[in-house]
mmCIF file of C-alpha atoms in Angstrom:
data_model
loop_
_atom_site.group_PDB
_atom_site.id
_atom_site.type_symbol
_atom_site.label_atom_id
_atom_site.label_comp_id
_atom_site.label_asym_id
_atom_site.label_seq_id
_atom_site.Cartn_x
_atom_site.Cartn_y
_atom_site.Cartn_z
ATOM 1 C CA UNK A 1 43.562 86.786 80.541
ATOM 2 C CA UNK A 2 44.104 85.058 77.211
ATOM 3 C CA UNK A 3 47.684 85.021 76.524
ATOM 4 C CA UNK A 4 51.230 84.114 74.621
ATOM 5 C CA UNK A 5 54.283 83.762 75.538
ATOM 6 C CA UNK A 6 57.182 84.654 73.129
ATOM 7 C CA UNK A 7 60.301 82.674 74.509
ATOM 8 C CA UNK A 8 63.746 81.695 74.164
ATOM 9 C CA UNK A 9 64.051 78.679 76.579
ATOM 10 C CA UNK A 10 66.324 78.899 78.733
ATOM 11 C CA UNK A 11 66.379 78.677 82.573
ATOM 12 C CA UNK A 12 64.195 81.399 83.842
ATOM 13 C CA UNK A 13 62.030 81.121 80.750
ATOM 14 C CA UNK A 14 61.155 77.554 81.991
ATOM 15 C CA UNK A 15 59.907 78.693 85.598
ATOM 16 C CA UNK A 16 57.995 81.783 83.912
ATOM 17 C CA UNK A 17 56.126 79.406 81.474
ATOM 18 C CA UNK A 18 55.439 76.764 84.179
ATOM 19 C CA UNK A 19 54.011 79.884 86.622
ATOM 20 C CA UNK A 20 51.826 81.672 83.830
ATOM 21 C CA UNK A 21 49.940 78.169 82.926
ATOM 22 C CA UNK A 22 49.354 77.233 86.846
ATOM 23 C CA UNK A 23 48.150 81.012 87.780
ATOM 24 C CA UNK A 24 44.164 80.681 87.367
ATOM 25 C CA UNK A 25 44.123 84.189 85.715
ATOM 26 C CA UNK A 26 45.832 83.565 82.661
ATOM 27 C CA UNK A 27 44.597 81.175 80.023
ATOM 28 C CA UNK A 28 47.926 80.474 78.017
ATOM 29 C CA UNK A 29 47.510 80.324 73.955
ATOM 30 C CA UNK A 30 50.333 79.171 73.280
ATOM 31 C CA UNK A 31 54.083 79.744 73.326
ATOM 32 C CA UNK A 32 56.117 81.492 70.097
ATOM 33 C CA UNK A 33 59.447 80.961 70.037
ATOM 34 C CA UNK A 34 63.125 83.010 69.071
ATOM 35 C CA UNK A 35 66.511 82.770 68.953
ATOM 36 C CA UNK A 36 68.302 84.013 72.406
ATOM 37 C CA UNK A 37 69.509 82.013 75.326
ATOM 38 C CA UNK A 38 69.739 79.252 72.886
ATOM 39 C CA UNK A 39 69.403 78.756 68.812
ATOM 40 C CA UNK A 40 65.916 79.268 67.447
ATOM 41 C CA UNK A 41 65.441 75.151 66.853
ATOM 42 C CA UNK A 42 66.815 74.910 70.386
ATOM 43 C CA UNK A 43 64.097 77.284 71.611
ATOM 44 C CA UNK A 44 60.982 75.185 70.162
ATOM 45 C CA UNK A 45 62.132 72.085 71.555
ATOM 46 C CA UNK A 46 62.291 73.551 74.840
ATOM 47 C CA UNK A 47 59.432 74.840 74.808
ATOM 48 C CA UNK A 48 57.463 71.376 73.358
ATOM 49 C CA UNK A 49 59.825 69.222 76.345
ATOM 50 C CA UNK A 50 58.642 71.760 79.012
ATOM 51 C CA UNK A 51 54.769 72.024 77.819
ATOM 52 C CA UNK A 52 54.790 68.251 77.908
ATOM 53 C CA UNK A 53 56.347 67.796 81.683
ATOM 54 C CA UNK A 54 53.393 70.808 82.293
ATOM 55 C CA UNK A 55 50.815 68.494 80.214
ATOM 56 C CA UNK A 56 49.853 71.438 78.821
ATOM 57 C CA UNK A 57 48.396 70.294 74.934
ATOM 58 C CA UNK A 58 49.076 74.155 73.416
ATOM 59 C CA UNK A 59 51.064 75.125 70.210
ATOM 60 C CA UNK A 60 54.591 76.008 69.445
ATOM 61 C CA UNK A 61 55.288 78.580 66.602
ATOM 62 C CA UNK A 62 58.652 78.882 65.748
ATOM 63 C CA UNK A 63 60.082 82.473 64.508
ATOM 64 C CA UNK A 64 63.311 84.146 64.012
ATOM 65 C CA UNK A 65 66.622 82.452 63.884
ATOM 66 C CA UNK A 66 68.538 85.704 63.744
ATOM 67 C CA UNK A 67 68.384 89.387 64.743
ATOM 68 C CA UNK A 68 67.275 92.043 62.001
ATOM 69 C CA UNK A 69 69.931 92.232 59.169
ATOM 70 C CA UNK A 70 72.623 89.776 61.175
ATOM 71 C CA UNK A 71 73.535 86.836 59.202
ATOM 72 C CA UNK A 72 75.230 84.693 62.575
ATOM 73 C CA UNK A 73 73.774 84.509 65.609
ATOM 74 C CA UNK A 74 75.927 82.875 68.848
ATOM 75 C CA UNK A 75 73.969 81.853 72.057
ATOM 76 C CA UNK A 76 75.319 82.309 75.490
ATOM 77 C CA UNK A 77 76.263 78.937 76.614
ATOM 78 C CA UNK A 78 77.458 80.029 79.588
ATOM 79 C CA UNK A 79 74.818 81.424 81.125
ATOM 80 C CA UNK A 80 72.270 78.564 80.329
ATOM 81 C CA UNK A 81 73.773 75.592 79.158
ATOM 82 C CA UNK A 82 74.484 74.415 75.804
ATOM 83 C CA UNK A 83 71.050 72.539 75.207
ATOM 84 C CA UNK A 84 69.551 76.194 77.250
ATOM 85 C CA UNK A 85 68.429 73.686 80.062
ATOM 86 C CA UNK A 86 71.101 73.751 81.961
ATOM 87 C CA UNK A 87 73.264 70.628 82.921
ATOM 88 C CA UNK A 88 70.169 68.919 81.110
ATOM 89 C CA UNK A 89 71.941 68.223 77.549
ATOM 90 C CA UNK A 90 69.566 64.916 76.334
ATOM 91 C CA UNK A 91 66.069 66.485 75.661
ATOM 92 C CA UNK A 92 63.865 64.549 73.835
ATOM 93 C CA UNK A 93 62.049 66.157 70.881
ATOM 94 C CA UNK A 94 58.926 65.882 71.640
ATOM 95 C CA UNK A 95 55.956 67.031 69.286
ATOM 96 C CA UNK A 96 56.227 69.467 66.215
ATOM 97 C CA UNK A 97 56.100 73.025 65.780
ATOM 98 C CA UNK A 98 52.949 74.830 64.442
ATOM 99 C CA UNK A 99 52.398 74.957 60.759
ATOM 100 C CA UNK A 100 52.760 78.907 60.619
ATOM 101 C CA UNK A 101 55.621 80.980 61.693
ATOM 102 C CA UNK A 102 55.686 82.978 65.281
ATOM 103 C CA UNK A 103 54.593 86.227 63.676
ATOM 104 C CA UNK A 104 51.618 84.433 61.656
ATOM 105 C CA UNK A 105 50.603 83.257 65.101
ATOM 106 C CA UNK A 106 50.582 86.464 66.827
ATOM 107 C CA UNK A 107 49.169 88.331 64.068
ATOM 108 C CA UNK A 108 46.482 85.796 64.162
ATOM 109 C CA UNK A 109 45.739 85.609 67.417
ATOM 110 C CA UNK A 110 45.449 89.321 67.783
ATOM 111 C CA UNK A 111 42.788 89.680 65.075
ATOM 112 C CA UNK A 112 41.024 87.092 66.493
ATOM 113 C CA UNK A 113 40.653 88.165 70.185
ATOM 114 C CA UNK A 114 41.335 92.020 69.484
ATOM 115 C CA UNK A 115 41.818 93.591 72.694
ATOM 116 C CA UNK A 116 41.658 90.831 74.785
ATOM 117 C CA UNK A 117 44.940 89.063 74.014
ATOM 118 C CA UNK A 118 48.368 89.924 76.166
ATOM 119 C CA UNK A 119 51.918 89.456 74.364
ATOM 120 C CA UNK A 120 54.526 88.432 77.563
ATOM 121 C CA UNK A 121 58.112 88.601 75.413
ATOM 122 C CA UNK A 122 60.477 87.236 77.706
ATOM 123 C CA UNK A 123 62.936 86.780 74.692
ATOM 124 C CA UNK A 124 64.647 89.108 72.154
ATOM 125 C CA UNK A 125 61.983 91.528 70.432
ATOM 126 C CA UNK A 126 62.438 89.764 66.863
ATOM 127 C CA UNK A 127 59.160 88.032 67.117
ATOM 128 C CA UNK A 128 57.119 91.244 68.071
ATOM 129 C CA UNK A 129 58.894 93.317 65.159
ATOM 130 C CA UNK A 130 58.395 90.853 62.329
ATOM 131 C CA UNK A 131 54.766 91.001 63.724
ATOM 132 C CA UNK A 132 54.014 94.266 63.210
ATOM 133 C CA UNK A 133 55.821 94.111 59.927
ATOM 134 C CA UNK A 134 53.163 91.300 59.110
ATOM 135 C CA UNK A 135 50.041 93.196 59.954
ATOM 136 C CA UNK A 136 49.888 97.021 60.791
ATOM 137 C CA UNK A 137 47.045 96.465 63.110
ATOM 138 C CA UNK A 138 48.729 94.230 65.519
ATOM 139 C CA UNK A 139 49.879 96.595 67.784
ATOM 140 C CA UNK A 140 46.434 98.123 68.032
ATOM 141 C CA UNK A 141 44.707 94.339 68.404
ATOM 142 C CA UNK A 142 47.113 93.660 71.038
ATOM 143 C CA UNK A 143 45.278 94.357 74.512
ATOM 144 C CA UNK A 144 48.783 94.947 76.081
ATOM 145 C CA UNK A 145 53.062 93.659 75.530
ATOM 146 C CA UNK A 146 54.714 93.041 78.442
ATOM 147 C CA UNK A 147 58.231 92.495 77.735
ATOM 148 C CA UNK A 148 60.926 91.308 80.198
ATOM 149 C CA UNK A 149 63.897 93.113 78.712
ATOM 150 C CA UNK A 150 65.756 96.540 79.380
ATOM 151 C CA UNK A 151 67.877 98.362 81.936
ATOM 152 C CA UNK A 152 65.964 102.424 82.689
ATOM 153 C CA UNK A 153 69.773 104.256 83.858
ATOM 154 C CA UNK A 154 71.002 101.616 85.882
ATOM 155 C CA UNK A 155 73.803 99.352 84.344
ATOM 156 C CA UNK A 156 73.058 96.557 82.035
ATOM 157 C CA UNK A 157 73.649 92.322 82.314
ATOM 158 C CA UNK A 158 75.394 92.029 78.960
ATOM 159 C CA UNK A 159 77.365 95.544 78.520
ATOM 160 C CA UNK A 160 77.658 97.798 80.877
ATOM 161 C CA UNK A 161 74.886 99.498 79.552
ATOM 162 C CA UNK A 162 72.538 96.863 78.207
ATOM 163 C CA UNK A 163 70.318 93.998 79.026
ATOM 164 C CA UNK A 164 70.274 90.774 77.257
ATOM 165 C CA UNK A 165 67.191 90.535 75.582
ATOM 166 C CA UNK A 166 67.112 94.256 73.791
ATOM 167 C CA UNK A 167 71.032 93.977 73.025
ATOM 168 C CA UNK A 168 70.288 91.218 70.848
ATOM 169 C CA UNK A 169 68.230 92.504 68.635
ATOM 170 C CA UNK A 170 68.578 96.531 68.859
ATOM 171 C CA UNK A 171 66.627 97.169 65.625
ATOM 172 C CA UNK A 172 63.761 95.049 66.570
ATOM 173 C CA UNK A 173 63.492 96.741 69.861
ATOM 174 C CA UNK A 174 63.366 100.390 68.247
ATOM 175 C CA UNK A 175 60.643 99.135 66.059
ATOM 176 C CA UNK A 176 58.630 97.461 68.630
ATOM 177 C CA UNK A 177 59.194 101.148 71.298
ATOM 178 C CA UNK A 178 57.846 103.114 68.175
ATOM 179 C CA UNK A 179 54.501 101.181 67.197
ATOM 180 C CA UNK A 180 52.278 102.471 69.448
ATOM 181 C CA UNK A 181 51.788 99.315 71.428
ATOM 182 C CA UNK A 182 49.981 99.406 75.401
ATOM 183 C CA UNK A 183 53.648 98.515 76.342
ATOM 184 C CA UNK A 184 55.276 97.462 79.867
ATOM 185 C CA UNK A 185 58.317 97.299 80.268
ATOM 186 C CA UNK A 186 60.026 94.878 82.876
ATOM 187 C CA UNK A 187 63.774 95.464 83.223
ATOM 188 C CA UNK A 188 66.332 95.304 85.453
ATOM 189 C CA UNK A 189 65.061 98.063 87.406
ATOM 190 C CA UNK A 190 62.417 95.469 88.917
ATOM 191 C CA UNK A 191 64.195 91.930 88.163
ATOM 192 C CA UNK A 192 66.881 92.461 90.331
ATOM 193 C CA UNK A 193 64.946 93.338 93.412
ATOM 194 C CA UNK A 194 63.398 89.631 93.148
ATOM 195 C CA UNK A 195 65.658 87.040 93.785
ATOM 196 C CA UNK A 196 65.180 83.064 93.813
ATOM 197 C CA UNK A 197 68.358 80.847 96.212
ATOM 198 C CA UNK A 198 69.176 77.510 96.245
ATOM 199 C CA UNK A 199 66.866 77.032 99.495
ATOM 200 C CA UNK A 200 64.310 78.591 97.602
ATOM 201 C CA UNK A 201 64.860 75.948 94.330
ATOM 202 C CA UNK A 202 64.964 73.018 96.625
ATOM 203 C CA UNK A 203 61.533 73.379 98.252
ATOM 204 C CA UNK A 204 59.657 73.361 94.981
ATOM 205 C CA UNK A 205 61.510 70.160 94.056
ATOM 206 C CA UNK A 206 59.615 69.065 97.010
ATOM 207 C CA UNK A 207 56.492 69.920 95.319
ATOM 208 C CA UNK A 208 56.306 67.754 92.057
ATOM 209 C CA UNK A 209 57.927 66.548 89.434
ATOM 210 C CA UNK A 210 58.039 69.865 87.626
ATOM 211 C CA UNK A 211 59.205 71.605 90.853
ATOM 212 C CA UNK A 212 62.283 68.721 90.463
ATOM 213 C CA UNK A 213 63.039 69.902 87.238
ATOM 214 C CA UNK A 214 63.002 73.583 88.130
ATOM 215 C CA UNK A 215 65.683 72.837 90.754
ATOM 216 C CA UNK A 216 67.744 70.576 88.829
ATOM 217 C CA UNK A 217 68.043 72.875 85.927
ATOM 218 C CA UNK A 218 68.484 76.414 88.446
ATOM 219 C CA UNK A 219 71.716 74.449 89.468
ATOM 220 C CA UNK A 220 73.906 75.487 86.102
ATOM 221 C CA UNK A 221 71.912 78.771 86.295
ATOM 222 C CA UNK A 222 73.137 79.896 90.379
ATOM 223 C CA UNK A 223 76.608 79.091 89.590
ATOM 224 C CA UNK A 224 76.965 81.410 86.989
ATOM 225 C CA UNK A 225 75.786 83.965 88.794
ATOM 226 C CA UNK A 226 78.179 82.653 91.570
ATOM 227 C CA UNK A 227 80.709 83.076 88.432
ATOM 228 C CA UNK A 228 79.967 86.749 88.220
ATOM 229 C CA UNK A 229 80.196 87.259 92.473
ATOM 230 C CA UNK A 230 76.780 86.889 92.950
ATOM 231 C CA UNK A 231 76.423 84.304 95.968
ATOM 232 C CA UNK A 232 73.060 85.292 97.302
ATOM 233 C CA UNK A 233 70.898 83.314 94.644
ATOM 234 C CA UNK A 234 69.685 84.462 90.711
ATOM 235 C CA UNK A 235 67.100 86.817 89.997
ATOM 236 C CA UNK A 236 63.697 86.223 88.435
ATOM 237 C CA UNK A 237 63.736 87.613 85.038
ATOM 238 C CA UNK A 238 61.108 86.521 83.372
ATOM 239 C CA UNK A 239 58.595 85.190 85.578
ATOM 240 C CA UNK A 240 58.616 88.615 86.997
ATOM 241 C CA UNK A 241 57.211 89.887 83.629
ATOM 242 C CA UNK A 242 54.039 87.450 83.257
ATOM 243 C CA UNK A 243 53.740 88.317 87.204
ATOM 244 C CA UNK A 244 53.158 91.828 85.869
ATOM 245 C CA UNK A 245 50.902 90.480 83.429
ATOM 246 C CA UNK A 246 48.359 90.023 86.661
ATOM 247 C CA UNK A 247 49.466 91.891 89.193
ATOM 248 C CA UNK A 248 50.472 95.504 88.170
ATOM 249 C CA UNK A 249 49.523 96.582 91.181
ATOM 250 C CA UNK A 250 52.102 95.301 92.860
ATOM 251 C CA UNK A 251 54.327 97.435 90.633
ATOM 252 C CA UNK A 252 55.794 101.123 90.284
ATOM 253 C CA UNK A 253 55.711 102.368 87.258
ATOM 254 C CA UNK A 254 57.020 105.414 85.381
ATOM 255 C CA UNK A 255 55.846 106.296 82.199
ATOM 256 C CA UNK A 256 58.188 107.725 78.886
ATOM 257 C CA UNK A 257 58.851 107.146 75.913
ATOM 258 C CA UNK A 258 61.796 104.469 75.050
ATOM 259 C CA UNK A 259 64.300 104.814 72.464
ATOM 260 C CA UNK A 260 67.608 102.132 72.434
ATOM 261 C CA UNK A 261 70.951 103.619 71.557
ATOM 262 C CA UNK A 262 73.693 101.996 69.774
ATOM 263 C CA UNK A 263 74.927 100.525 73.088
ATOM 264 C CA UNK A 264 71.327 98.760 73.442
ATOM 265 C CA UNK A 265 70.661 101.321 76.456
ATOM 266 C CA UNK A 266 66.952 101.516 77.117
ATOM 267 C CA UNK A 267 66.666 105.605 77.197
ATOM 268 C CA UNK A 268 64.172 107.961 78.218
ATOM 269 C CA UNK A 269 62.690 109.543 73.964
ATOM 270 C CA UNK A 270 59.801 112.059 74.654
ATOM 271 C CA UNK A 271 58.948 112.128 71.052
ATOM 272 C CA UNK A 272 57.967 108.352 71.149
ATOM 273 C CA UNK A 273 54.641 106.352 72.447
ATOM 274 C CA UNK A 274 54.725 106.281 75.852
ATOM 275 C CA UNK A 275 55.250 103.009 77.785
ATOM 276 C CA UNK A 276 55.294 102.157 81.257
ATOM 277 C CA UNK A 277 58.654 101.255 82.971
ATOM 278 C CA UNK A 278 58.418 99.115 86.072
ATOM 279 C CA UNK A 279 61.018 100.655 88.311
ATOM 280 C CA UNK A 280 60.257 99.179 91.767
ATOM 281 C CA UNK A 281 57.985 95.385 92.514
ATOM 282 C CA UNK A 282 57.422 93.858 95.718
ATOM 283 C CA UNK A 283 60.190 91.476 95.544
ATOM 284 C CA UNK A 284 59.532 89.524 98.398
ATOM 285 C CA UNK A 285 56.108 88.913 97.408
ATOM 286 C CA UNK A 286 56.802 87.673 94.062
ATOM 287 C CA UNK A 287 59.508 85.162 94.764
ATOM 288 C CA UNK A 288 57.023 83.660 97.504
ATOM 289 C CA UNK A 289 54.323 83.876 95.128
ATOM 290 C CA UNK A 290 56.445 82.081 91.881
ATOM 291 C CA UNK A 291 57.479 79.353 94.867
ATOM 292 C CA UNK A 292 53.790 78.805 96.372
ATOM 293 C CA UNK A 293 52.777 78.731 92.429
ATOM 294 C CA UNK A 294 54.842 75.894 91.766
ATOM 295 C CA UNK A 295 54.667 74.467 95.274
ATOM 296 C CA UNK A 296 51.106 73.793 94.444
ATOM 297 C CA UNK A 297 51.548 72.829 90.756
ATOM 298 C CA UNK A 298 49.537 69.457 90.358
ATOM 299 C CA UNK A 299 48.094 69.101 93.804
#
């Protein structure tokens, strides 16, 4: 499965990017990057520092520094540190970006491999919208978007209605629901039924030095959810997604059309394309899978 990965680096993005290039079915592209759990430059550092601790030699395309028609943008800190790695703050900048924007990147890598490449956005939708604004064809070249984003009538993580990633950019994501893409989405519906504890961080330290990492940067990550009264351990946003990617099978999924309020709630819209919603994953079986992943990585 040829794929990229449009990120905002951050916690969770770091264990999804370090699962999709050690599963054997995916064969990673490259990574585009957005603004989100950190600024946009923040993002493509990331991104290079964490492909470099993977030694994985792939590309970095840089995109959009600000949702559609804002002119500030203001990164929760809080939730992900103020460098987006967690109590990490000193990350070397390692490597430069590509020499085309995200959306040049996806549109090209589309045309090139049409209906063979999958889009896993694990960040705001910017990215994907500025794509399709690029080339009209892109959502038809696309094989399949999975996007980790959205909450399908349960409460949000940001607002009481809305999840992170589609509250940041609301415009983007109502562009990206009405192009006609082979969409999946992967909310909260699914996320929260997998979750990753301390114990669970600690054993993949055991593993390598990436596992290490992992742990040492879930640390700021557990105790804000301890912060919110969540004690039991974090969920696993966006490695959940790229799991999806492989194993849809081990999904439920509804399908509707998705249209995103004013709020930034992901609601049911008959008159759009029709997506799939995951609503239920095996939850156990993906954390164990994510850990045994990394558990292996290098060995």
């Amino acid at each position: 499965m040829k794929m990229i990965i449009d990120t905002d680096p951050g916690i969770d993005d770091a264990l999804a990017i370090a699962l999709a290039h050690a599963l054997p079915e995916i064969e990673l592209l490259g990574l585009t990057t957005v603004f989100g759990n950190t600024f946009v430059h923040q993002s493509s550092r990331n991104a290079r520092y964490i492909l470099d601790l993977l030694g994985a030699d792939l590309p970095v395309a840089e995109g959009a520094a600000l949702p559609w028609g804002a002119t500030t943008y203001q990164p929760s800190a809080n939730v992900h540190g103020t460098e987006g790695l967690g109590d990490l703050l000193d990350i070397p900048q390692i490597g430069q970006n590509a020499h085309e924007s995200a959306a040049a990147f996806l549109v090209r890598n589309a045309a090139a491999h049409p209906g063979a490449l999958v889009v896993c956005a694990i960040g705001p939708l910017t990215n994907i919208a500025d794509a399709i604004k690029l080339d009209p064809h892109f959502a038809t070249n696309v094989k399949q978007l999975v996007i980790m984003g959205g909450a399908y009538d349960i409460p949000g993580n940001i607002t009481p209605e809305a999840e992170a990633n589609i509250f940041h950019d609301i415009a983007a994501a109502n562009a990206v629901f009405a192009a006609g893409f082979d969409l999946v989405m992967v909310g909260l519906n699914a996320t929260h039924q997998t979750l990753l504890t301390a114990d669970d961080f600690a054993q993949m330290a055991q593993a390598s030095a990436v596992g290490q990492f992992i742990d040492e940067i879930s640390h700021y990550y557990l105790r804000f959810y301890e912060s919110v009264g969540k004690h039991d351990g974090c969920a696993m946003h966006d490695s959940t997604a790229v799991l999806a990617c492989v194993y849809p099978e081990r999904f439920t999924f509804i399908e509707t059309g998705l249209f995103v309020d004013e709020k930034g709630a992901t609601i049911a819209d008959p008159s759009r394309p029709v997506c799939k919603v995951a609503m239920d994953v095996e939850g156990g079986w993906a954390v164990d899978l994510a850990k045994a992943t990394i558990f292996d990585f290098g060995r």
